[in-house]
CSV table of C-alpha atoms in Angstrom, one decimal:
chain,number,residue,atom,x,y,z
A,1,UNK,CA,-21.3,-35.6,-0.3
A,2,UNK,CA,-18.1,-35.2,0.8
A,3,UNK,CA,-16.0,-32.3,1.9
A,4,UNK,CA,-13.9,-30.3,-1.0
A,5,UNK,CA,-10.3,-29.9,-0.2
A,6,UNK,CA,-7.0,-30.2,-0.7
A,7,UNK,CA,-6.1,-30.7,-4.1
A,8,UNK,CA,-9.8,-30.5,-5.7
A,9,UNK,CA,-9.5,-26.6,-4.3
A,10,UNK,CA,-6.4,-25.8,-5.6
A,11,UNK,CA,-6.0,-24.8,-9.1
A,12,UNK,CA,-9.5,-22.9,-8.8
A,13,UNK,CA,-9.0,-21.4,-5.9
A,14,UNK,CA,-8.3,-18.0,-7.5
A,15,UNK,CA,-11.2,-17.9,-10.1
A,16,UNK,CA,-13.3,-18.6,-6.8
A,17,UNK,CA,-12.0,-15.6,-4.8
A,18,UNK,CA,-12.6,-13.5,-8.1
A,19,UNK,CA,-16.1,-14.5,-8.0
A,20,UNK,CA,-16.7,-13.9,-4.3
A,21,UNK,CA,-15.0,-10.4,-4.8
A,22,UNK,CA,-17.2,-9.8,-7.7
A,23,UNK,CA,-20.1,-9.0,-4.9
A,24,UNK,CA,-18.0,-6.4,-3.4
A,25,UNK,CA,-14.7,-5.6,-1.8
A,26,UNK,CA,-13.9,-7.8,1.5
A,27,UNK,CA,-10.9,-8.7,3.7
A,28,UNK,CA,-9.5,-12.2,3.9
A,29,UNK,CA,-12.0,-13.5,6.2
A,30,UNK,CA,-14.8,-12.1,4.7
A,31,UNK,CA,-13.8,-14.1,1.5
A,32,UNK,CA,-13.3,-17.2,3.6
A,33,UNK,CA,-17.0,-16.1,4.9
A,34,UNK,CA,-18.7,-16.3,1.3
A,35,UNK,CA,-16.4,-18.9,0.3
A,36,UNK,CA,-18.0,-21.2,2.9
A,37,UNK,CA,-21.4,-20.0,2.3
A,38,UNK,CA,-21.8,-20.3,-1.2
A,39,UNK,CA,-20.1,-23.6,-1.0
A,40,UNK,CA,-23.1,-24.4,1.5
A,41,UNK,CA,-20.2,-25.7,4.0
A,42,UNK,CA,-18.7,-28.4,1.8
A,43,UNK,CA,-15.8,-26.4,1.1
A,44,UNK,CA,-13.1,-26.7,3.4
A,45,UNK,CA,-10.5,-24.1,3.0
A,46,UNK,CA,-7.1,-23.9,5.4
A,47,UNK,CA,-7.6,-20.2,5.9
A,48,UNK,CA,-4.1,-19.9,5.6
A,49,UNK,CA,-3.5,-20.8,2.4
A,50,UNK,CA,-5.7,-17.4,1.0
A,51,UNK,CA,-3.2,-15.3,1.0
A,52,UNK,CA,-1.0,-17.2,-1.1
A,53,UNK,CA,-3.7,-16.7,-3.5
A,54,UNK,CA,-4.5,-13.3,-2.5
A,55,UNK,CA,-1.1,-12.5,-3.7
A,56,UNK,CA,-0.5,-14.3,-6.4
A,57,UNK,CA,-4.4,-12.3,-7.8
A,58,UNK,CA,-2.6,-8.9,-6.6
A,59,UNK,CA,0.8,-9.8,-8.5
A,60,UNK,CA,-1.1,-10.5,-11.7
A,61,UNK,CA,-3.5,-7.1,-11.3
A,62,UNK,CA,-6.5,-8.8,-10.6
A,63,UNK,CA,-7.3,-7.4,-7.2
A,64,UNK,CA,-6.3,-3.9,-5.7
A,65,UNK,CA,-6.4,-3.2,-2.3
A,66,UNK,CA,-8.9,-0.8,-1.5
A,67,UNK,CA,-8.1,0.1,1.6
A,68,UNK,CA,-6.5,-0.5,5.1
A,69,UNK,CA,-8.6,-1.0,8.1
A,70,UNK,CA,-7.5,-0.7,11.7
A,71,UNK,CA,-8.7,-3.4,14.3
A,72,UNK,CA,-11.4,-2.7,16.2
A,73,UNK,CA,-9.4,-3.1,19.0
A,74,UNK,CA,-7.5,-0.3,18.1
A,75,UNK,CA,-4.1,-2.6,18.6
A,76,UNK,CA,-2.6,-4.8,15.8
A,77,UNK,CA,-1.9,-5.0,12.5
A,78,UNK,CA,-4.4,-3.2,9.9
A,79,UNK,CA,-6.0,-5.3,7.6
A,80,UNK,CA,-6.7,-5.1,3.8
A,81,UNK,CA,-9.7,-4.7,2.0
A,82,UNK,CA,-9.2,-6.1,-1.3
A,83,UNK,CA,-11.5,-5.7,-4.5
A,84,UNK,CA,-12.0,-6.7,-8.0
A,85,UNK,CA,-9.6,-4.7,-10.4
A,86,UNK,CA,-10.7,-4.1,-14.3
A,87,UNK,CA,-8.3,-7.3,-15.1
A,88,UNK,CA,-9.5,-9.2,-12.6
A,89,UNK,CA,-13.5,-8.8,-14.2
A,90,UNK,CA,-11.9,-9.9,-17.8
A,91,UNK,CA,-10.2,-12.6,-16.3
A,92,UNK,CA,-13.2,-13.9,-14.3
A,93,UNK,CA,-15.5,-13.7,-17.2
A,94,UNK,CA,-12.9,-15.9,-19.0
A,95,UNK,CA,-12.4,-18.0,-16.1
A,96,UNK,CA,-16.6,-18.8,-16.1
A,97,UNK,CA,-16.8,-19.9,-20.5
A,98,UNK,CA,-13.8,-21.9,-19.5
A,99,UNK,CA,-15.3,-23.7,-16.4
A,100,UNK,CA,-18.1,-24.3,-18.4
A,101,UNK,CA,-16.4,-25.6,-20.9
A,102,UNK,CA,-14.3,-27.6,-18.7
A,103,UNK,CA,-17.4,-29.4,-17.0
A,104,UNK,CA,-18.8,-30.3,-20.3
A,105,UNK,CA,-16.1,-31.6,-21.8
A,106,UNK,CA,-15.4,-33.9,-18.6
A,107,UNK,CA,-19.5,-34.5,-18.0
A,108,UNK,CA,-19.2,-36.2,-21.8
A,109,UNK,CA,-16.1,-38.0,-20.9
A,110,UNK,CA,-17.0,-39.5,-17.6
A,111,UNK,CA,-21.0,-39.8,-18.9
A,112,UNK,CA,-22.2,-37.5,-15.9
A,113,UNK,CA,-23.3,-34.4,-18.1
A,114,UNK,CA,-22.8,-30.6,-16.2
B,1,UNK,CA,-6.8,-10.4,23.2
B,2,UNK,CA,-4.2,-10.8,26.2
B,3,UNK,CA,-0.7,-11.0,25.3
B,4,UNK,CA,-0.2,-14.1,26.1
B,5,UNK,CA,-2.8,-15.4,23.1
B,6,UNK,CA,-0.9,-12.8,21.2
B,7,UNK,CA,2.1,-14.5,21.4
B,8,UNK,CA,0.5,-17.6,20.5
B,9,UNK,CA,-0.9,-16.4,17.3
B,10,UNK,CA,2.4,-14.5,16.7
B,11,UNK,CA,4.3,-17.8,16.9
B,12,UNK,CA,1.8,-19.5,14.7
B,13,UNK,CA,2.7,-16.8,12.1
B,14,UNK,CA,6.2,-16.9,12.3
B,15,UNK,CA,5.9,-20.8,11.4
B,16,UNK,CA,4.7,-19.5,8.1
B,17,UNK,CA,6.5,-16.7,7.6
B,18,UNK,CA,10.2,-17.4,8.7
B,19,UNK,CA,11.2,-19.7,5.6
B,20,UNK,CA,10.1,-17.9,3.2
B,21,UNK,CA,13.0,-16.5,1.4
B,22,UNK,CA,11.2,-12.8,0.1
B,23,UNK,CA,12.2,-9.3,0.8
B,24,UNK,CA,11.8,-7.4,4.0
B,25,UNK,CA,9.0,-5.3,3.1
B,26,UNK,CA,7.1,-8.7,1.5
B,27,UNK,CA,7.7,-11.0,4.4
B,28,UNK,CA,6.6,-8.1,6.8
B,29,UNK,CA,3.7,-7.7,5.3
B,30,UNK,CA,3.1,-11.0,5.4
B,31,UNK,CA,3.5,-11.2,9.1
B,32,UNK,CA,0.4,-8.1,8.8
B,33,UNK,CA,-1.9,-10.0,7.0
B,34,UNK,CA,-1.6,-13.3,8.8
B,35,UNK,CA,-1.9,-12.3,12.0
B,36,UNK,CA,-4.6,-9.8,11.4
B,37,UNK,CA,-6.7,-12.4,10.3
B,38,UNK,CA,-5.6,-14.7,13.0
B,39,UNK,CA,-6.6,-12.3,15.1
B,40,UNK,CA,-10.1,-11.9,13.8
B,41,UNK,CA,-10.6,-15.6,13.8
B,42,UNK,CA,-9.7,-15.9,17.2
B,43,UNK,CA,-12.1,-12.9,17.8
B,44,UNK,CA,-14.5,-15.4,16.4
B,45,UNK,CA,-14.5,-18.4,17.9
B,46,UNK,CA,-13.8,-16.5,21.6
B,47,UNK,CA,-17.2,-14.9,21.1
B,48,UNK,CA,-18.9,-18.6,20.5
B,49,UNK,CA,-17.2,-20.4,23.5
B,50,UNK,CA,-15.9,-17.7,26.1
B,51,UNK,CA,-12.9,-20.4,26.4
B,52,UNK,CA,-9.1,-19.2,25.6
B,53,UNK,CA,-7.6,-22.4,25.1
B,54,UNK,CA,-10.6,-23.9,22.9
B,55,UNK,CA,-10.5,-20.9,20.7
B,56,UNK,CA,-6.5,-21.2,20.1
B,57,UNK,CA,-6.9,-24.7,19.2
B,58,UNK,CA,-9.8,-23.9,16.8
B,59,UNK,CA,-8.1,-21.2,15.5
B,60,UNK,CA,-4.7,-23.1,14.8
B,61,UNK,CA,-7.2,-26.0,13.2
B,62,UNK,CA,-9.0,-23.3,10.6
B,63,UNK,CA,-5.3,-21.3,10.2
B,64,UNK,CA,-4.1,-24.6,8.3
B,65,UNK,CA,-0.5,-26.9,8.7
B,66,UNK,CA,2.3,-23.8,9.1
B,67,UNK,CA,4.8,-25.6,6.7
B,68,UNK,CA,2.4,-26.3,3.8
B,69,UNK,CA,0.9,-22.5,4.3
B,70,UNK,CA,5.2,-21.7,4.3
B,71,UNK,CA,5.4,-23.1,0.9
B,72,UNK,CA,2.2,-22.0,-0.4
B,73,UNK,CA,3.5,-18.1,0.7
B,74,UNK,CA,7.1,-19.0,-1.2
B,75,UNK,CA,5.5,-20.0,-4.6
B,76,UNK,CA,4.0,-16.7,-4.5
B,77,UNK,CA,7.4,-14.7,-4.3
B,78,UNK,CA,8.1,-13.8,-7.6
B,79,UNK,CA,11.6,-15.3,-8.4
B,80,UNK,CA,13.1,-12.3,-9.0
B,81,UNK,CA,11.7,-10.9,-5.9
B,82,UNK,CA,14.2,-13.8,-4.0
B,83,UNK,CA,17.5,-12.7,-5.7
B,84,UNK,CA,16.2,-8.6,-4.4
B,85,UNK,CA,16.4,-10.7,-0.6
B,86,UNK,CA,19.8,-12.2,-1.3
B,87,UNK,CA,21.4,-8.6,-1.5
B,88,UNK,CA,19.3,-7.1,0.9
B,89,UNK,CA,20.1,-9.8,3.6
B,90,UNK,CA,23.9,-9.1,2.5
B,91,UNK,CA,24.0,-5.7,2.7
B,92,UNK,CA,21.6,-5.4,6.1
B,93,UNK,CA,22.8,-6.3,9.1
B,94,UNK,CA,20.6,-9.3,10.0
B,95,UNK,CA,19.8,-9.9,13.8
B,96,UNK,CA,22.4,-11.2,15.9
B,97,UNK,CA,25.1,-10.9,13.1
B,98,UNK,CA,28.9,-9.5,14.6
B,99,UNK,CA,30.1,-5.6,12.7
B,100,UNK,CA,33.3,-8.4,10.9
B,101,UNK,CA,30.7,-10.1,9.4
B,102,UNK,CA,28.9,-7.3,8.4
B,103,UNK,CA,32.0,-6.1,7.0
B,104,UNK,CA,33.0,-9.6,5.1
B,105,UNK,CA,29.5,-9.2,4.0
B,106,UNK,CA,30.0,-5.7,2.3
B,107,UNK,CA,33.8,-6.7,1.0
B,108,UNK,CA,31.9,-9.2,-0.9
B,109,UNK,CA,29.6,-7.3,-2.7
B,110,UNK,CA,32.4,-4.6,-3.6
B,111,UNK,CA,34.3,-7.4,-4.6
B,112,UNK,CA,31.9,-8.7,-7.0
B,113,UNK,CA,31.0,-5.2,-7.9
B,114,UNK,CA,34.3,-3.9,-8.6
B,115,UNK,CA,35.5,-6.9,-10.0
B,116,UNK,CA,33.3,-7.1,-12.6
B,117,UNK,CA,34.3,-3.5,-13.9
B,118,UNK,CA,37.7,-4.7,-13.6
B,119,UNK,CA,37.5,-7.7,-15.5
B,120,UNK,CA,35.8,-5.6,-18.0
B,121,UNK,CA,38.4,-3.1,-18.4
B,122,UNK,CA,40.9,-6.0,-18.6
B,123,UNK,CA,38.8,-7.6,-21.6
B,124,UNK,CA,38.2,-4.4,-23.4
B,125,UNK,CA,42.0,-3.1,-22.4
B,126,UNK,CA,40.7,-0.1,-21.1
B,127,UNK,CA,44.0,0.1,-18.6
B,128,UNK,CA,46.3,1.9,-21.3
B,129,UNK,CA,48.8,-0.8,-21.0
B,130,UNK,CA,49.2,-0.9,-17.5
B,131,UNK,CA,46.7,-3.7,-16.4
B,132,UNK,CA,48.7,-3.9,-13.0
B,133,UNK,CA,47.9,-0.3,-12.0
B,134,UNK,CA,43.9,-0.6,-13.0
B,135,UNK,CA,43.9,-3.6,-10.8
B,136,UNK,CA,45.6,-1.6,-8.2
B,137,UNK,CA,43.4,0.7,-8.3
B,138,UNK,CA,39.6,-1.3,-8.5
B,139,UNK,CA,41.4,-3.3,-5.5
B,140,UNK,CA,42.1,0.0,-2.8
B,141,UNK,CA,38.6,1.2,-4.1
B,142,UNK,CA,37.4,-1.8,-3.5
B,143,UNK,CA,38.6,-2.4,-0.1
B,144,UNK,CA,37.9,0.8,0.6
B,145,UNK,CA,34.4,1.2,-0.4
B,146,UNK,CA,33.5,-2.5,1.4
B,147,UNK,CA,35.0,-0.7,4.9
B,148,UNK,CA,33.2,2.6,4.3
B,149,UNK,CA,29.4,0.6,3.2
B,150,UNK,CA,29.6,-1.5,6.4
B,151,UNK,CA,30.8,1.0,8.8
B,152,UNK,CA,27.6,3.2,7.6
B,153,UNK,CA,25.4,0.0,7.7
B,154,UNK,CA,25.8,0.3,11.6
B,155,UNK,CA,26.5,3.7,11.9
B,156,UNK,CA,22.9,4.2,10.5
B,157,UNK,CA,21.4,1.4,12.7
B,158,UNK,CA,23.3,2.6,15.8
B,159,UNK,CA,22.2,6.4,15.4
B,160,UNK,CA,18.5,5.1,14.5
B,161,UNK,CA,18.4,2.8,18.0
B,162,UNK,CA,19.5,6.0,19.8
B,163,UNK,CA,16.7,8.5,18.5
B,164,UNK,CA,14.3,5.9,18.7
B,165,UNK,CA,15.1,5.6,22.3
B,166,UNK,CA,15.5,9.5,23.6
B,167,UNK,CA,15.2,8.2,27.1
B,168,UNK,CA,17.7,5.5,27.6
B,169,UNK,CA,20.8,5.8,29.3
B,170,UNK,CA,23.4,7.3,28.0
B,171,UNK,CA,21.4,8.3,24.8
B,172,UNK,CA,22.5,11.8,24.5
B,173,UNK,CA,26.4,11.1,25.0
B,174,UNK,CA,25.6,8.3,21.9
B,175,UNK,CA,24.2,10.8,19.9
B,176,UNK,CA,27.0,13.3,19.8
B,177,UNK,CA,29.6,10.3,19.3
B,178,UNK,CA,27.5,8.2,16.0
B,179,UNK,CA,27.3,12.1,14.8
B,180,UNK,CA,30.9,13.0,15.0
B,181,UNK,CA,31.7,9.3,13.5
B,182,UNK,CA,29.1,10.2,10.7
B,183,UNK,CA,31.1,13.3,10.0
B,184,UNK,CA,34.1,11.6,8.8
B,185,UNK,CA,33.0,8.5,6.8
B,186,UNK,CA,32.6,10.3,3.7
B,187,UNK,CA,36.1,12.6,4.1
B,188,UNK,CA,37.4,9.6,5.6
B,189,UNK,CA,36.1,7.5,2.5
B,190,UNK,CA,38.0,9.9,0.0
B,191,UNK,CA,41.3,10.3,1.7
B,192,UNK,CA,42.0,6.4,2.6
B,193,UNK,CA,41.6,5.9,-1.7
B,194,UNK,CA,44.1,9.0,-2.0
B,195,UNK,CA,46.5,7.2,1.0
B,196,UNK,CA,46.0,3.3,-1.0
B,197,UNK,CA,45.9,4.7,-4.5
B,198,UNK,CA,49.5,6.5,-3.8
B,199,UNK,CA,51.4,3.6,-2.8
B,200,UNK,CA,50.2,1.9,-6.7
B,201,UNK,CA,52.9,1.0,-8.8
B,202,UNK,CA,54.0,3.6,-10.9
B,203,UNK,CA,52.6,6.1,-9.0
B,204,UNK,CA,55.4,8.2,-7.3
B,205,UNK,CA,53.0,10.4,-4.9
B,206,UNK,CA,49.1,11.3,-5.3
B,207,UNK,CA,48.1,14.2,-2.7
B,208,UNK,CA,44.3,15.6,-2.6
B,209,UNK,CA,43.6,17.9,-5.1
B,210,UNK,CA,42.5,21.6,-4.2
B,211,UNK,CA,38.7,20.8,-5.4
B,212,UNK,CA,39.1,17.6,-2.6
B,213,UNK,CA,39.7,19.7,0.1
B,214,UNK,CA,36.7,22.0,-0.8
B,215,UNK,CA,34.4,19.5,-1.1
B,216,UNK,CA,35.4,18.4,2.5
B,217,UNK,CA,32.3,20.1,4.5
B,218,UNK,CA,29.6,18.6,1.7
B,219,UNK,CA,30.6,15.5,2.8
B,220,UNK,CA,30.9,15.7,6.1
B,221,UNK,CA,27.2,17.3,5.9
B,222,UNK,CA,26.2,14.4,3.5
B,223,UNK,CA,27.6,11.7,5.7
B,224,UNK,CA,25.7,13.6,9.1
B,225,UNK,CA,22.3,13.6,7.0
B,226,UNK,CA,22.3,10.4,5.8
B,227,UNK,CA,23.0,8.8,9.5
B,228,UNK,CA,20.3,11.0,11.2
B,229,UNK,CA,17.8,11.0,8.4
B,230,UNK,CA,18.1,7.3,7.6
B,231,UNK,CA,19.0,6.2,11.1
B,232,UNK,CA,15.3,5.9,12.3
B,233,UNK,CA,14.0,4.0,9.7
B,234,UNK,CA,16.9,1.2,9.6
B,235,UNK,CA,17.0,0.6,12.6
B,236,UNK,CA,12.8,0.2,13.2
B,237,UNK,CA,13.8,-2.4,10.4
B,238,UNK,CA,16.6,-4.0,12.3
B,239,UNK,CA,14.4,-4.2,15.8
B,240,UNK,CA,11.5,-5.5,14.0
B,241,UNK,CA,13.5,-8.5,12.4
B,242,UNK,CA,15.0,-9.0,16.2
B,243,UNK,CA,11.3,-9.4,17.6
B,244,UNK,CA,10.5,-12.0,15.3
B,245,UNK,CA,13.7,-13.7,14.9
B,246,UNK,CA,13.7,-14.1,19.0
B,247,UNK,CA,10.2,-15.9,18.7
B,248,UNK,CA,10.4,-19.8,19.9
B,249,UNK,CA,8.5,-21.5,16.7
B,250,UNK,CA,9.9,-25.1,17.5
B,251,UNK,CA,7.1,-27.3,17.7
B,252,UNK,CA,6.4,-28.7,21.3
């Protein structure tokens, strides 16, 4: 099967980091992390292009940060643990009816059924 | 992480970053979050192949193309958030920008400012039948007020650069001298509108009131404060925007 990218990822890109964040708070490449590994490597995510996302889920009151951690190193910028936010649980419980909808509605159009 | 992959992955963020038209504190942390988790990818693949130059590339190959993760970052900016980074890129003084256009930059604003207020006093005739002397006077306050903002734009930024840096050269003989200057902006603010305000038609002489002269020493103090207090802060601003502005991101 071929990779997912591009265009396929993006307009569910933020339902997806919803659901990865449902397991527990992470930083951004911790999401990238269970991204990749629930999408059993087919996903292909330019890990740039989180934090557009990231923000956009912070903006809206879906995510908090949680916390700032320093490096390891001890040099460098902290980085932010992020986690589900009350909205963001509504929102992804939403998100799920209307995916399944979605894939049943397009599984009868295209006669491959969800 | 040696500096010199530092400076690598700091360039690869400013290729994101710089576009994007988004307040300082947005774009900044931007900048945080980018190059943290550059960092930590690098970390990565250095630990799988012990090889510098193999891991940059793989790290630049899993960051993503700069100019689509550049417009990615700028759809997220509210757009309200970019009209807050038009007036704060006015009313800062952006790196390498000269004090005159710092100053047109602050006439501006008063202009537009005061201007308004005039207009509306002119529509709802709030001049008492002497349009020509409410003008006069929105136009010396205006003037006035443009001078004074962008004088204490760099007075700030100058003061901050020299407590920031105790040990420089010349840093105590600085201090004293952005201090005394801080001590008569505000005085100085109030007695150039009572000097243009008394040359305004129809006005035969204007001279400070008693309650002027008493509130000299507040303002002295207030004009002191804000310069030492604020000083620090504005100019960690202004040296941060130097460091990235003076990063190479053109493409080899």
């Amino acid at each position: 099967m071929a990779d997912i990218q591009g265009d396929k990822l993006r307009g569910h890109l933020e339902t997806m980091v919803l659901s990865v964040l449902e397991q527990g708070e992470a930083h951004g490449l911790e999401v990238i992390r269970r991204l990749e590994e629930r999408g059993c490597g087919l996903l292909k995510l330019k890990e740039g292009t989180l934090y557009p996302a990231l923000y956009r889920l912070q903006d809206a009151g879906k995510i908090v940060v949680a916390r700032e951690e320093k490096p390891a190193s001890g040099r460098g910028a902290p980085r932010r643990i992020y986690k589900l936010s009350q909205k963001g649980k509504r929102y992804l419980a939403r998100g799920r009816e209307e995916w399944v909808q979605f894939a049943n509605l397009m599984g009868s159009i295209i006669g491959a059924p969800a | 992480m040696n500096d010199t992959v530092t400076h690598e992955l700091e360039v690869l963020v400013e290729r994101s970053v710089r576009p994007v038209r988004a307040p300082f504190a947005t774009k900044k942390r931007m900048r945080e979050d980018l190059l943290s988790h550059l960092s930590s990818t690098f970390e990565d693949e250095f630990t799988k192949s012990d090889d510098e130059t193999e891991s940059l590339r793989l790290t630049r190959e899993r960051f993503g193309n700069p100019v689509e993760i550049s417009r990615e970052l700028q759809q997220s900016v509210p757009r309200h958030h970019e009209f807050s980074c038009w007036f704060e890129q006015t009313l800062a003084q952006q790196p390498g920008e000269s004090f005159l256009h710092l100053v047109f930059k602050h006439q501006m604003v008063a202009g537009i400012y005061f201007g308004l207020i005039a207009a509306l006093g002119l529509v709802f005739q709030l001049h008492r039948g002497d349009p020509g002397l409410m003008l006069w006077v929105f136009g010396i306050i205006m003037i006035v007020s443009g001078l004074t903002g962008s004088m204490m734009q760099w007075l700030t930024d100058q003061m901050g650069r020299t407590l920031l840096n105790p040990k420089a050269q010349r840093s105590r003989r600085l201090k004293w001298r952005y201090g005394l200057l801080s001590l008569v902006i505000f005085p100085g603010y109030l007695f150039l509108n009572y000097l243009g305000l008394g040359f305004g038609p129809g006005i035969e002489s204007l001279t400070p009131s008693r309650e002027a002269y008493l509130s000299l020493p507040a303002l002295a103090l207030l004009g002191l404060l804000t310069v030492y207090l604020m000083g620090p802060k504005s100019a960690e601003r202004t040296l941060y925007q130097e460091k990235w502005a003076g990063l190479d991101v053109a493409e080899e």
